[in-house]
Amino acid sequence: MPSQPQLRGISAAPGLAQGAAFWVEASAVGRSADSLKPTIDLSEALALASSQLVELMERVEGEEVEILEFQLVMLEDEALSDPVCQAFTAGTTLIEAWQQTLDEHVTDYEQSEDEYFQARASDLRDIRDRVLRILRGETEAGIPEGAILLATDLTPSRFLGLDWNKGGGVVLREGSPSSHVAMLARSRGVPMLVGIEDLPLGAFPDQTRLLLDAYEGVLHVDPSAEETQAFEHKLQIAKEEAERLATVLDQPAKTVNGTAVQVLINVALPEELAKLNSAHCDGIGLMRSEFLFHHGLPSEESQYRSYRKLLEWAGEKPVTIRTLDAGGDKPLPGLAQPAESNPFLGLRGLRLSLRQPEVFRTQLRALCRAAVHGNLKVMVPMVTVPDELHSTRELLEDVCAELTTEGIEFHKPVLGMMVEVPAAALAPELFTDAAFFSIGSNDLVQYLTASSRDLHHVAYLADPGHPAVLRVIRELVEHCDCSGQELSLCGDMGSDPNFIAQLLEAGLRNLSVAPARLGKTKWTIRETNLEGV
């Protein structure tokens, strides 16, 4: 095999992995008579596929269950099976009819302008391949422990069906960092690269040795001795750093001169807490509730259960849940949103929630009910003018009155707001009834520097260290020192060692960070000296 260049992709889940290559691709329909002869009929194959999914669902939980539930519903949809039966009756073999029909559906989903349906294409491919294997009497090829999987795309159920406790990683020719499987990889700590276009299918044999650096977005194929040595050095550094950072996880975050800093965590789903120790943080500073809406509008009961899990995990520590932050770069199924030329400046965040009061009321009801189980704070995103906060408060009061009338136990949580729109950041004195502020530095930087978060060619302008950003933060601290309103920061800037000292020097004493950044953030704080500041 000729020497392989380094292949570059997009990091969808950071980390390092080394192991043997294993190609995972959809089964193709063969052309021999035997390959087109099904071993069972379609109804039996669909029933068997459903039972496999149900069995898999018993080994997972939360969002992972919902992904599989979606596939179960699709298997029962006659819109899939009817065209297959019609083609079979017309003379096409059953296997060909199934593959052709599902291929057409996959193409339709992939070409949809709706991001939700685009993301569901991988679920359809998963269903297609599972039923194909059953029809052909095939069993799934065993994947070696610790292998690095290579594919055009990887289906969620295939990912969930593998044991990742022995290491390994994923490299996809297509895919997206926002896909379901990428989310699953991040939650399980499995390194993943996507978008490696220079990787032809079967470019090298299974068992070829690979080094996956999903921090740098690089895949080394059949690495040289020098590449291996450099990679092992990185592994050793990563191991030593993890051990070093672990020593401060259960320690309070205090600067060299003894200034205490609250360090909380950002989460998207309750399932993320399963492997986290609540003693390692000061609470949950941001729960992104929109992740509960990815499979359609969740019921009040479903939301209540999710919020309650967070509060029970945190005990007496504070939990800040952000209300639905949809729109812009985060379209969601079930929410009517207009087509906009510039969605980042359009109907998003609280603006969208106030336009869909029934959806908003359902969420507020669930939050009020969950507030009984802990120290809940509710935060609304994308606030621009005081009337938006006033309208939210009126809705919250209505919901509380409604729950009282219905005799349902509840507690009215305090209401605060994100500070991410310059109009709010530069005039915080307008929001006298906000119980607290939390700086959303990712969007605040985007809007202050007029550089979109999703455009890589202006990424160099979106600098959290820009003097304008730091000046706004300092002024917010000064305002809150006078008003008595609590102030925190929950964007990526709060866990970046390059900015933590500047944020503390500006007066911030409350940071909320990704769980994976907790140790590094605490370590950096403990190395910062504010004496004389």
PDB file of N, CA, C and O in Angstrom, residues 21 56 58 78 160 208 240 250 258 308 314 322 371 377 380 384 448 457 460 524-525 528:
ATOM      1  N   ALA A  21      -8.350  -0.168  11.654  1.00  0.00           N
ATOM      2  CA  ALA A  21      -9.452   0.319  10.822  1.00  0.00           C
ATOM      3  C   ALA A  21     -10.513  -0.763  10.661  1.00  0.00           C
ATOM      4  O   ALA A  21     -10.201  -1.952  10.584  1.00  0.00           O
ATOM      5  N   LEU A  56     -32.583  -3.353  21.953  1.00  0.00           N
ATOM      6  CA  LEU A  56     -31.537  -2.344  22.085  1.00  0.00           C
ATOM      7  C   LEU A  56     -31.969  -1.220  23.029  1.00  0.00           C
ATOM      8  O   LEU A  56     -31.172  -0.681  23.808  1.00  0.00           O
ATOM      9  N   GLU A  58     -33.636  -1.404  25.634  1.00  0.00           N
ATOM     10  CA  GLU A  58     -33.522  -1.813  27.043  1.00  0.00           C
ATOM     11  C   GLU A  58     -32.128  -1.563  27.597  1.00  0.00           C
ATOM     12  O   GLU A  58     -31.926  -1.593  28.808  1.00  0.00           O
ATOM     13  N   GLU A  78     -46.894   2.658   7.072  1.00  0.00           N
ATOM     14  CA  GLU A  78     -47.259   2.022   5.799  1.00  0.00           C
ATOM     15  C   GLU A  78     -46.725   2.798   4.597  1.00  0.00           C
ATOM     16  O   GLU A  78     -46.672   2.257   3.486  1.00  0.00           O
ATOM     17  N   LEU A 160     -25.031   2.855  19.012  1.00  0.00           N
ATOM     18  CA  LEU A 160     -25.496   2.451  20.339  1.00  0.00           C
ATOM     19  C   LEU A 160     -25.314   0.960  20.575  1.00  0.00           C
ATOM     20  O   LEU A 160     -25.236   0.506  21.709  1.00  0.00           O
ATOM     21  N   THR A 208      -5.877  -1.943   9.039  1.00  0.00           N
ATOM     22  CA  THR A 208      -4.818  -0.938   8.876  1.00  0.00           C
ATOM     23  C   THR A 208      -4.730  -0.095  10.153  1.00  0.00           C
ATOM     24  O   THR A 208      -5.750   0.316  10.709  1.00  0.00           O
ATOM     25  N   GLU A 240      -1.676  12.532  31.619  1.00  0.00           N
ATOM     26  CA  GLU A 240      -1.122  13.229  32.783  1.00  0.00           C
ATOM     27  C   GLU A 240      -1.967  14.451  33.146  1.00  0.00           C
ATOM     28  O   GLU A 240      -2.188  14.732  34.325  1.00  0.00           O
ATOM     29  N   ASP A 250     -12.775  18.028  43.216  1.00  0.00           N
ATOM     30  CA  ASP A 250     -13.571  18.124  44.441  1.00  0.00           C
ATOM     31  C   ASP A 250     -13.074  19.227  45.370  1.00  0.00           C
ATOM     32  O   ASP A 250     -13.448  19.275  46.537  1.00  0.00           O
ATOM     33  N   GLY A 258      -7.150  33.786  47.466  1.00  0.00           N
ATOM     34  CA  GLY A 258      -8.289  33.341  48.270  1.00  0.00           C
ATOM     35  C   GLY A 258      -9.659  33.810  47.823  1.00  0.00           C
ATOM     36  O   GLY A 258     -10.644  33.605  48.545  1.00  0.00           O
ATOM     37  N   ARG A 308     -37.060  17.674  36.714  1.00  0.00           N
ATOM     38  CA  ARG A 308     -36.990  17.131  38.087  1.00  0.00           C
ATOM     39  C   ARG A 308     -35.684  16.343  38.290  1.00  0.00           C
ATOM     40  O   ARG A 308     -35.065  16.429  39.356  1.00  0.00           O
ATOM     41  N   ALA A 314     -28.899  17.867  41.614  1.00  0.00           N
ATOM     42  CA  ALA A 314     -28.182  19.006  42.195  1.00  0.00           C
ATOM     43  C   ALA A 314     -28.447  19.168  43.686  1.00  0.00           C
ATOM     44  O   ALA A 314     -27.682  19.846  44.376  1.00  0.00           O
ATOM     45  N   ARG A 322     -32.719  27.264  30.999  1.00  0.00           N
ATOM     46  CA  ARG A 322     -33.068  28.261  29.980  1.00  0.00           C
ATOM     47  C   ARG A 322     -34.291  27.784  29.222  1.00  0.00           C
ATOM     48  O   ARG A 322     -34.337  26.625  28.780  1.00  0.00           O
ATOM     49  N   ALA A 371     -40.039  22.859  40.066  1.00  0.00           N
ATOM     50  CA  ALA A 371     -39.367  23.736  41.043  1.00  0.00           C
ATOM     51  C   ALA A 371     -39.584  23.276  42.478  1.00  0.00           C
ATOM     52  O   ALA A 371     -38.823  23.647  43.378  1.00  0.00           O
ATOM     53  N   LYS A 377     -33.979  28.131  38.970  1.00  0.00           N
ATOM     54  CA  LYS A 377     -34.011  29.487  38.424  1.00  0.00           C
ATOM     55  C   LYS A 377     -34.325  29.355  36.930  1.00  0.00           C
ATOM     56  O   LYS A 377     -33.739  28.508  36.250  1.00  0.00           O
ATOM     57  N   VAL A 380     -34.559  33.305  30.463  1.00  0.00           N
ATOM     58  CA  VAL A 380     -35.083  33.435  29.102  1.00  0.00           C
ATOM     59  C   VAL A 380     -33.991  33.988  28.171  1.00  0.00           C
ATOM     60  O   VAL A 380     -33.205  34.853  28.569  1.00  0.00           O
ATOM     61  N   THR A 384     -34.304  41.539  24.390  1.00  0.00           N
ATOM     62  CA  THR A 384     -33.828  42.784  23.780  1.00  0.00           C
ATOM     63  C   THR A 384     -34.415  44.018  24.460  1.00  0.00           C
ATOM     64  O   THR A 384     -33.728  45.028  24.647  1.00  0.00           O
ATOM     65  N   LEU A 448     -21.614  41.567  18.913  1.00  0.00           N
ATOM     66  CA  LEU A 448     -20.749  42.745  19.090  1.00  0.00           C
ATOM     67  C   LEU A 448     -19.737  42.886  17.962  1.00  0.00           C
ATOM     68  O   LEU A 448     -19.364  43.991  17.586  1.00  0.00           O
ATOM     69  N   HIS A 457     -15.136  31.801   7.569  1.00  0.00           N
ATOM     70  CA  HIS A 457     -14.262  32.822   7.001  1.00  0.00           C
ATOM     71  C   HIS A 457     -14.293  34.145   7.760  1.00  0.00           C
ATOM     72  O   HIS A 457     -13.514  35.049   7.446  1.00  0.00           O
ATOM     73  N   TYR A 460     -12.175  34.662  12.532  1.00  0.00           N
ATOM     74  CA  TYR A 460     -11.087  35.410  13.165  1.00  0.00           C
ATOM     75  C   TYR A 460     -11.568  36.711  13.808  1.00  0.00           C
ATOM     76  O   TYR A 460     -10.902  37.273  14.681  1.00  0.00           O
ATOM     77  N   THR A 524      -7.249  26.587  36.387  1.00  0.00           N
ATOM     78  CA  THR A 524      -6.840  27.930  35.947  1.00  0.00           C
ATOM     79  C   THR A 524      -7.184  28.978  37.003  1.00  0.00           C
ATOM     80  O   THR A 524      -6.386  29.888  37.264  1.00  0.00           O
ATOM     81  N   ILE A 525      -8.367  28.844  37.591  1.00  0.00           N
ATOM     82  CA  ILE A 525      -8.758  29.798  38.644  1.00  0.00           C
ATOM     83  C   ILE A 525      -7.776  29.728  39.810  1.00  0.00           C
ATOM     84  O   ILE A 525      -7.354  30.755  40.354  1.00  0.00           O
ATOM     85  N   THR A 528      -4.733  31.744  39.314  1.00  0.00           N
ATOM     86  CA  THR A 528      -4.912  33.179  39.084  1.00  0.00           C
ATOM     87  C   THR A 528      -4.760  33.947  40.399  1.00  0.00           C
ATOM     88  O   THR A 528      -5.323  33.551  41.419  1.00  0.00           O
TER      89      THR A 528
END
